[in-house]
PDB file of C-alpha atoms in Angstrom:
ATOM      1  CA  GLY A 926     -14.273  19.568   2.282  1.00 80.00           C
ATOM      2  CA  ASN A 927     -11.021  19.609   4.166  1.00 86.00           C
ATOM      3  CA  SER A 928      -8.995  22.754   4.561  1.00 90.00           C
ATOM      4  CA  VAL A 929      -6.416  24.513   6.553  1.00 94.00           C
ATOM      5  CA  THR A 930      -6.271  28.119   7.522  1.00 93.00           C
ATOM      6  CA  GLN A 931      -3.057  29.709   8.761  1.00 93.00           C
ATOM      7  CA  MET A 932      -2.504  33.286  10.179  1.00 86.00           C
ATOM      8  CA  GLU A 933      -1.192  35.615   7.504  1.00 82.00           C
ATOM      9  CA  GLY A 934       2.374  36.646   7.595  1.00 85.00           C
ATOM     10  CA  PRO A 935       4.961  37.679   7.451  1.00 92.00           C
ATOM     11  CA  VAL A 936       5.688  37.456  11.109  1.00 95.00           C
ATOM     12  CA  THR A 937       8.753  39.428  12.175  1.00 96.00           C
ATOM     13  CA  LEU A 938      10.127  38.832  15.677  1.00 97.00           C
ATOM     14  CA  SER A 939      13.450  39.640  17.490  1.00 97.00           C
ATOM     15  CA  GLU A 940      15.714  36.852  18.520  1.00 97.00           C
ATOM     16  CA  GLU A 941      14.539  35.143  21.699  1.00 96.00           C
ATOM     17  CA  ALA A 942      10.997  36.301  21.330  1.00 97.00           C
ATOM     18  CA  PHE A 943       7.961  33.995  21.871  1.00 97.00           C
ATOM     19  CA  LEU A 944       6.448  32.672  18.749  1.00 97.00           C
ATOM     20  CA  THR A 945       2.847  31.536  17.970  1.00 97.00           C
ATOM     21  CA  ILE A 946       1.657  30.757  14.440  1.00 97.00           C
ATOM     22  CA  ASN A 947      -2.137  30.063  14.482  1.00 97.00           C
ATOM     23  CA  CYS A 948      -3.547  27.141  12.434  1.00 97.00           C
ATOM     24  CA  THR A 949      -7.214  25.972  12.280  1.00 97.00           C
ATOM     25  CA  TYR A 950      -8.613  23.300  10.303  1.00 96.00           C
ATOM     26  CA  THR A 951     -11.917  21.858   8.806  1.00 94.00           C
ATOM     27  CA  ALA A 952     -11.931  18.152   8.284  1.00 91.00           C
ATOM     28  CA  THR A 953     -14.242  15.117   8.246  1.00 85.00           C
ATOM     29  CA  GLY A 954     -13.230  12.086  10.227  1.00 83.00           C
ATOM     30  CA  TYR A 955     -10.147  12.002  12.183  1.00 85.00           C
ATOM     31  CA  PRO A 956      -7.212  13.754  10.512  1.00 92.00           C
ATOM     32  CA  SER A 957      -3.561  13.760  11.338  1.00 93.00           C
ATOM     33  CA  LEU A 958      -2.074  17.222  11.758  1.00 95.00           C
ATOM     34  CA  PHE A 959       1.502  18.454  10.714  1.00 95.00           C
ATOM     35  CA  TRP A 960       3.744  21.336  10.653  1.00 96.00           C
ATOM     36  CA  TYR A 961       6.122  21.560   7.782  1.00 94.00           C
ATOM     37  CA  VAL A 962       9.089  24.038   7.483  1.00 94.00           C
ATOM     38  CA  GLN A 963      10.639  25.429   4.338  1.00 89.00           C
ATOM     39  CA  TYR A 964      13.908  26.945   4.477  1.00 89.00           C
ATOM     40  CA  PRO A 965      14.930  29.401   1.599  1.00 83.00           C
ATOM     41  CA  GLY A 966      15.648  27.492  -1.639  1.00 75.00           C
ATOM     42  CA  GLU A 967      14.732  24.198  -0.123  1.00 78.00           C
ATOM     43  CA  GLY A 968      11.923  21.661  -0.068  1.00 78.00           C
ATOM     44  CA  LEU A 969       9.561  20.972   2.842  1.00 86.00           C
ATOM     45  CA  GLN A 970      10.710  19.273   6.114  1.00 88.00           C
ATOM     46  CA  LEU A 971       8.510  17.736   8.623  1.00 90.00           C
ATOM     47  CA  LEU A 972       8.784  19.685  11.839  1.00 95.00           C
ATOM     48  CA  LEU A 973       6.236  17.809  14.052  1.00 95.00           C
ATOM     49  CA  LYS A 974       3.184  15.832  13.962  1.00 93.00           C
ATOM     50  CA  ALA A 975      -0.007  14.821  16.013  1.00 95.00           C
ATOM     51  CA  THR A 976      -2.267  11.923  15.121  1.00 92.00           C
ATOM     52  CA  LYS A 977      -5.092  12.249  17.609  1.00 92.00           C
ATOM     53  CA  ALA A 978      -6.827  14.722  19.771  1.00 94.00           C
ATOM     54  CA  ASP A 979      -4.786  16.098  22.737  1.00 95.00           C
ATOM     55  CA  ASP A 980      -1.494  14.852  21.193  1.00 96.00           C
ATOM     56  CA  LYS A 981       1.331  17.335  21.537  1.00 97.00           C
ATOM     57  CA  GLY A 982       3.932  17.157  18.800  1.00 96.00           C
ATOM     58  CA  SER A 983       7.298  18.691  19.509  1.00 97.00           C
ATOM     59  CA  ASN A 984      10.764  19.170  17.845  1.00 96.00           C
ATOM     60  CA  LYS A 985      13.643  21.633  18.010  1.00 95.00           C
ATOM     61  CA  GLY A 986      11.919  23.681  20.679  1.00 97.00           C
ATOM     62  CA  PHE A 987       8.754  23.912  18.536  1.00 98.00           C
ATOM     63  CA  GLU A 988       5.485  22.306  19.908  1.00 98.00           C
ATOM     64  CA  ALA A 989       1.734  22.148  18.877  1.00 98.00           C
ATOM     65  CA  THR A 990      -1.095  20.481  20.501  1.00 98.00           C
ATOM     66  CA  TYR A 991      -4.129  18.923  18.475  1.00 97.00           C
ATOM     67  CA  ARG A 992      -7.071  20.595  19.853  1.00 96.00           C
ATOM     68  CA  LYS A 993     -10.259  18.902  18.520  1.00 94.00           C
ATOM     69  CA  GLU A 994     -12.675  21.112  20.366  1.00 94.00           C
ATOM     70  CA  THR A 995     -11.285  24.350  18.726  1.00 96.00           C
ATOM     71  CA  THR A 996     -10.111  22.509  15.513  1.00 96.00           C
ATOM     72  CA  SER A 997      -6.681  24.022  15.976  1.00 97.00           C
ATOM     73  CA  PHE A 998      -3.054  23.100  15.996  1.00 98.00           C
ATOM     74  CA  HIS A 999      -1.137  26.358  16.815  1.00 98.00           C
ATOM     75  CA  LEU A1000       2.645  26.340  16.563  1.00 98.00           C
ATOM     76  CA  GLU A1001       4.644  27.773  19.405  1.00 98.00           C
ATOM     77  CA  LYS A1002       8.191  28.245  20.409  1.00 98.00           C
ATOM     78  CA  GLY A1003       9.418  29.836  23.489  1.00 97.00           C
ATOM     79  CA  SER A1004      12.587  31.609  22.211  1.00 96.00           C
ATOM     80  CA  VAL A1005      13.227  31.864  18.401  1.00 97.00           C
ATOM     81  CA  GLN A1006      16.566  32.147  16.699  1.00 97.00           C
ATOM     82  CA  VAL A1007      17.564  33.680  13.485  1.00 96.00           C
ATOM     83  CA  SER A1008      18.027  30.249  12.051  1.00 95.00           C
ATOM     84  CA  ASP A1009      14.319  29.648  12.464  1.00 97.00           C
ATOM     85  CA  SER A1010      13.438  32.158   9.672  1.00 96.00           C
ATOM     86  CA  ALA A1011      11.603  30.119   7.106  1.00 95.00           C
ATOM     87  CA  VAL A1012       8.056  29.517   5.813  1.00 92.00           C
ATOM     88  CA  TYR A1013       5.959  27.386   8.021  1.00 95.00           C
ATOM     89  CA  PHE A1014       3.061  25.267   6.639  1.00 94.00           C
ATOM     90  CA  CYS A1015       0.344  23.626   8.648  1.00 96.00           C
ATOM     91  CA  ALA A1016      -1.237  20.590   6.988  1.00 94.00           C
ATOM     92  CA  LEU A1017      -3.714  17.833   7.610  1.00 93.00           C
ATOM     93  CA  ARG A1018      -3.873  14.402   6.178  1.00 89.00           C
ATOM     94  CA  SER A1019      -7.491  13.254   5.653  1.00 83.00           C
ATOM     95  CA  SER A1020      -8.225   9.844   7.248  1.00 79.00           C
ATOM     96  CA  ASN A1021     -10.524   9.222   4.382  1.00 76.00           C
ATOM     97  CA  THR A1022      -8.347   9.898   1.274  1.00 74.00           C
ATOM     98  CA  GLY A1023      -4.871  10.107   2.755  1.00 75.00           C
ATOM     99  CA  LYS A1024      -4.177  13.287   0.890  1.00 80.00           C
ATOM    100  CA  LEU A1025      -2.107  15.949   2.463  1.00 85.00           C
ATOM    101  CA  ILE A1026      -3.744  19.376   2.596  1.00 88.00           C
ATOM    102  CA  PHE A1027      -1.697  22.437   3.201  1.00 91.00           C
ATOM    103  CA  GLY A1028      -2.366  25.887   4.704  1.00 92.00           C
ATOM    104  CA  GLN A1029      -1.130  28.917   2.869  1.00 89.00           C
ATOM    105  CA  GLY A1030       2.135  29.063   4.817  1.00 91.00           C
ATOM    106  CA  THR A1031       3.451  31.688   7.136  1.00 94.00           C
ATOM    107  CA  THR A1032       6.816  33.448   6.700  1.00 93.00           C
ATOM    108  CA  LEU A1033       8.725  33.931   9.866  1.00 96.00           C
ATOM    109  CA  GLN A1034      11.677  36.315   9.861  1.00 96.00           C
ATOM    110  CA  VAL A1035      13.696  36.571  12.973  1.00 97.00           C
ATOM    111  CA  LYS A1036      15.888  39.499  13.564  1.00 96.00           C
ATOM    112  CA  PRO A1037      19.067  39.483  15.582  1.00 94.00           C
TER     113      PRO A1037
ATOM    114  CA  GLY B1377      16.308   9.229   7.375  1.00 60.00           C
ATOM    115  CA  ALA B1378      14.083   8.796   4.396  1.00 65.00           C
ATOM    116  CA  VAL B1379      15.370  10.830   1.349  1.00 85.00           C
ATOM    117  CA  VAL B1380      13.572  11.942  -1.695  1.00 90.00           C
ATOM    118  CA  SER B1381      15.874  13.184  -4.537  1.00 92.00           C
ATOM    119  CA  GLN B1382      14.226  15.432  -7.126  1.00 94.00           C
ATOM    120  CA  HIS B1383      16.043  16.460 -10.308  1.00 95.00           C
ATOM    121  CA  PRO B1384      16.613  18.940 -11.777  1.00 96.00           C
ATOM    122  CA  SER B1385      16.546  21.503  -9.081  1.00 93.00           C
ATOM    123  CA  TRP B1386      15.899  24.152 -11.660  1.00 94.00           C
ATOM    124  CA  VAL B1387      15.261  24.322 -15.358  1.00 97.00           C
ATOM    125  CA  ILE B1388      14.653  27.030 -17.999  1.00 97.00           C
ATOM    126  CA  CYS B1389      13.071  26.028 -21.138  1.00 96.00           C
ATOM    127  CA  LYS B1390      11.497  27.821 -24.182  1.00 96.00           C
ATOM    128  CA  SER B1391       7.733  27.895 -24.695  1.00 97.00           C
ATOM    129  CA  GLY B1392       6.453  24.789 -26.585  1.00 96.00           C
ATOM    130  CA  THR B1393       9.070  22.536 -25.315  1.00 97.00           C
ATOM    131  CA  SER B1394       8.499  19.722 -22.731  1.00 97.00           C
ATOM    132  CA  VAL B1395      10.395  19.171 -19.597  1.00 97.00           C
ATOM    133  CA  LYS B1396      10.758  16.047 -17.442  1.00 97.00           C
ATOM    134  CA  ILE B1397      11.175  16.189 -13.656  1.00 97.00           C
ATOM    135  CA  GLU B1398      12.323  13.155 -11.843  1.00 96.00           C
ATOM    136  CA  CYS B1399      11.499  12.078  -8.172  1.00 95.00           C
ATOM    137  CA  ARG B1400      13.332   9.204  -6.635  1.00 94.00           C
ATOM    138  CA  SER B1401      12.967   7.612  -3.216  1.00 91.00           C
ATOM    139  CA  LEU B1402      16.676   6.824  -2.311  1.00 90.00           C
ATOM    140  CA  ASP B1403      16.519   4.522   0.620  1.00 86.00           C
ATOM    141  CA  PHE B1404      12.920   3.278   0.642  1.00 86.00           C
ATOM    142  CA  GLN B1405      10.221   2.001  -1.692  1.00 88.00           C
ATOM    143  CA  ALA B1406       7.268   4.259  -2.410  1.00 87.00           C
ATOM    144  CA  THR B1407       4.100   2.716  -3.852  1.00 83.00           C
ATOM    145  CA  THR B1408       2.682   6.234  -3.845  1.00 86.00           C
ATOM    146  CA  MET B1409       4.094   9.495  -4.864  1.00 90.00           C
ATOM    147  CA  PHE B1410       2.559  13.019  -4.829  1.00 91.00           C
ATOM    148  CA  TRP B1411       3.140  15.883  -6.962  1.00 95.00           C
ATOM    149  CA  TYR B1412       2.503  19.403  -5.791  1.00 94.00           C
ATOM    150  CA  ARG B1413       2.837  22.954  -7.392  1.00 94.00           C
ATOM    151  CA  GLN B1414       3.619  25.887  -5.476  1.00 89.00           C
ATOM    152  CA  PHE B1415       3.127  29.460  -6.822  1.00 81.00           C
ATOM    153  CA  PRO B1416       5.246  32.302  -5.131  1.00 76.00           C
ATOM    154  CA  LYS B1417       4.130  33.111  -1.712  1.00 71.00           C
ATOM    155  CA  GLN B1418       1.350  30.590  -1.906  1.00 75.00           C
ATOM    156  CA  SER B1419       0.716  27.216  -0.582  1.00 80.00           C
ATOM    157  CA  LEU B1420       1.384  23.804  -2.040  1.00 87.00           C
ATOM    158  CA  MET B1421      -1.535  22.561  -4.350  1.00 90.00           C
ATOM    159  CA  LEU B1422      -1.760  18.874  -4.859  1.00 91.00           C
ATOM    160  CA  MET B1423      -1.757  18.126  -8.586  1.00 95.00           C
ATOM    161  CA  ALA B1424      -1.795  14.400  -8.745  1.00 94.00           C
ATOM    162  CA  THR B1425      -1.282  11.209  -7.051  1.00 91.00           C
ATOM    163  CA  SER B1426       1.138   8.806  -8.642  1.00 88.00           C
ATOM    164  CA  ASN B1427       0.674   5.024  -8.098  1.00 85.00           C
ATOM    165  CA  GLU B1428       3.294   2.574  -9.240  1.00 84.00           C
ATOM    166  CA  GLY B1429       2.203   0.436 -11.930  1.00 83.00           C
ATOM    167  CA  SER B1430      -0.998   2.185 -12.631  1.00 85.00           C
ATOM    168  CA  LYS B1431      -2.431   5.503 -13.937  1.00 89.00           C
ATOM    169  CA  ALA B1432      -1.943   8.753 -11.880  1.00 92.00           C
ATOM    170  CA  THR B1433      -4.963  10.311 -10.259  1.00 92.00           C
ATOM    171  CA  TYR B1434      -5.309  13.925 -11.105  1.00 95.00           C
ATOM    172  CA  GLU B1435      -7.026  16.699  -8.909  1.00 93.00           C
ATOM    173  CA  GLN B1436      -9.668  18.646 -10.335  1.00 92.00           C
ATOM    174  CA  GLY B1437      -8.529  21.335 -12.813  1.00 92.00           C
ATOM    175  CA  VAL B1438      -5.175  19.733 -13.641  1.00 95.00           C
ATOM    176  CA  GLU B1439      -4.780  18.622 -17.122  1.00 94.00           C
ATOM    177  CA  LYS B1440      -3.629  15.212 -17.423  1.00 93.00           C
ATOM    178  CA  ASP B1441      -2.577  15.558 -21.088  1.00 94.00           C
ATOM    179  CA  LYS B1442      -0.373  18.361 -20.129  1.00 96.00           C
ATOM    180  CA  PHE B1443       1.148  16.997 -16.776  1.00 97.00           C
ATOM    181  CA  LEU B1444       2.127  13.505 -17.715  1.00 96.00           C
ATOM    182  CA  ILE B1445       2.955  11.392 -14.835  1.00 94.00           C
ATOM    183  CA  ASN B1446       4.697   7.999 -14.940  1.00 91.00           C
ATOM    184  CA  HIS B1447       5.580   5.934 -11.911  1.00 90.00           C
ATOM    185  CA  ALA B1448       7.345   2.874 -13.532  1.00 83.00           C
ATOM    186  CA  SER B1449       9.075   1.569 -10.322  1.00 89.00           C
ATOM    187  CA  LEU B1450       8.787   1.752  -6.658  1.00 89.00           C
ATOM    188  CA  THR B1451      11.465   4.350  -6.406  1.00 92.00           C
ATOM    189  CA  LEU B1452      10.820   6.611  -9.438  1.00 93.00           C
ATOM    190  CA  SER B1453       8.114   8.815 -10.421  1.00 94.00           C
ATOM    191  CA  THR B1454       8.250  11.417 -13.306  1.00 95.00           C
ATOM    192  CA  LEU B1455       6.340  14.515 -14.182  1.00 97.00           C
ATOM    193  CA  THR B1456       6.603  15.780 -17.812  1.00 97.00           C
ATOM    194  CA  VAL B1457       5.256  19.206 -18.403  1.00 97.00           C
ATOM    195  CA  THR B1458       4.271  19.060 -22.126  1.00 97.00           C
ATOM    196  CA  SER B1459       4.328  21.918 -24.527  1.00 96.00           C
ATOM    197  CA  ALA B1460       5.248  24.295 -21.676  1.00 96.00           C
ATOM    198  CA  HIS B1461       3.989  27.821 -21.591  1.00 96.00           C
ATOM    199  CA  PRO B1462       5.018  30.728 -19.355  1.00 95.00           C
ATOM    200  CA  GLU B1463       2.054  30.208 -17.120  1.00 94.00           C
ATOM    201  CA  ASP B1464       3.580  26.906 -16.315  1.00 95.00           C
ATOM    202  CA  SER B1465       6.424  28.489 -14.568  1.00 95.00           C
ATOM    203  CA  SER B1466       6.294  27.449 -11.049  1.00 94.00           C
ATOM    204  CA  PHE B1467       7.908  25.444  -8.318  1.00 92.00           C
ATOM    205  CA  TYR B1468       7.108  21.643  -8.433  1.00 95.00           C
ATOM    206  CA  ILE B1469       7.597  19.493  -5.504  1.00 93.00           C
ATOM    207  CA  CYS B1470       7.266  15.796  -5.135  1.00 93.00           C
ATOM    208  CA  SER B1471       6.759  13.667  -2.012  1.00 91.00           C
ATOM    209  CA  ALA B1472       6.721   9.898  -1.173  1.00 89.00           C
ATOM    210  CA  ARG B1473       5.639   7.778   1.458  1.00 81.00           C
ATOM    211  CA  ASP B1474       7.498   4.602   2.586  1.00 77.00           C
ATOM    212  CA  ARG B1475       5.387   1.671   1.553  1.00 71.00           C
ATOM    213  CA  GLN B1476       6.378  -0.185   4.701  1.00 63.00           C
ATOM    214  CA  THR B1477       4.770   2.563   6.953  1.00 62.00           C
ATOM    215  CA  LEU B1478       1.620   3.720   5.221  1.00 55.00           C
ATOM    216  CA  VAL B1479       0.790   6.077   7.922  1.00 57.00           C
ATOM    217  CA  SER B1480       4.076   7.753   8.193  1.00 60.00           C
ATOM    218  CA  PRO B1481       4.392  11.415   6.971  1.00 63.00           C
ATOM    219  CA  LEU B1482       5.487  12.059   3.485  1.00 77.00           C
ATOM    220  CA  HIS B1483       9.050  12.843   2.602  1.00 85.00           C
ATOM    221  CA  PHE B1484       9.553  15.728   0.297  1.00 88.00           C
ATOM    222  CA  GLY B1485      11.860  16.371  -2.480  1.00 90.00           C
ATOM    223  CA  ASN B1486      13.794  19.819  -2.624  1.00 87.00           C
ATOM    224  CA  GLY B1487      11.650  20.826  -5.536  1.00 91.00           C
ATOM    225  CA  THR B1488      12.140  22.031  -9.069  1.00 94.00           C
ATOM    226  CA  ARG B1489      12.016  25.510 -10.212  1.00 93.00           C
ATOM    227  CA  LEU B1490      10.749  25.659 -13.766  1.00 96.00           C
ATOM    228  CA  THR B1491      10.792  28.873 -15.727  1.00 96.00           C
ATOM    229  CA  VAL B1492       9.395  28.973 -19.126  1.00 96.00           C
ATOM    230  CA  THR B1493      10.511  31.700 -21.393  1.00 96.00           C
TER     231      THR B1493
END
């Protein structure tokens, strides 16, 4: 079945450090891939997306590339800020069912 | 942008009572809404898919008689937790997709924190 696996957190970085959060997936068909962010006490917000292989999603300095050969969608940011502290969820949407499947989430804490 | 409003944001209830959570799409019509449950420090688990004008589709292991879903209009879906027990305490999140853009990402509500005492 479809599944998403993220690197375990928490990830603690200093401000301006480089961020990578790994995400790999298992899916049949041609899924779309997403990164969502959940700030403390809030709901989920779409951060970026990619709908086909080799697409790169980007937003607010974050980016992720849909790699079909490695079934990955790693999230990166060159210089994190304290305000980026949140929980990040990688997700896929099945092309067969339309359902959104989430990874377990990775907590990012950025210290000044 | 598209907004999904979820109400209440938090609720405390006594064991054995029922609680209703509302999910509204404020500026778009949503043929389909989804209900998720999130345990502390865990991912979101899809509970059910709510379809306007028809019965909800529940995921395996979710009790449909306990988690009643009604999607009476294109902008409102409700989740009622019946005869709540402490193990039902969780964070419930709804999401909706604009019917005009079926391939668009889901828009999420801010969630409802349910505590059953």
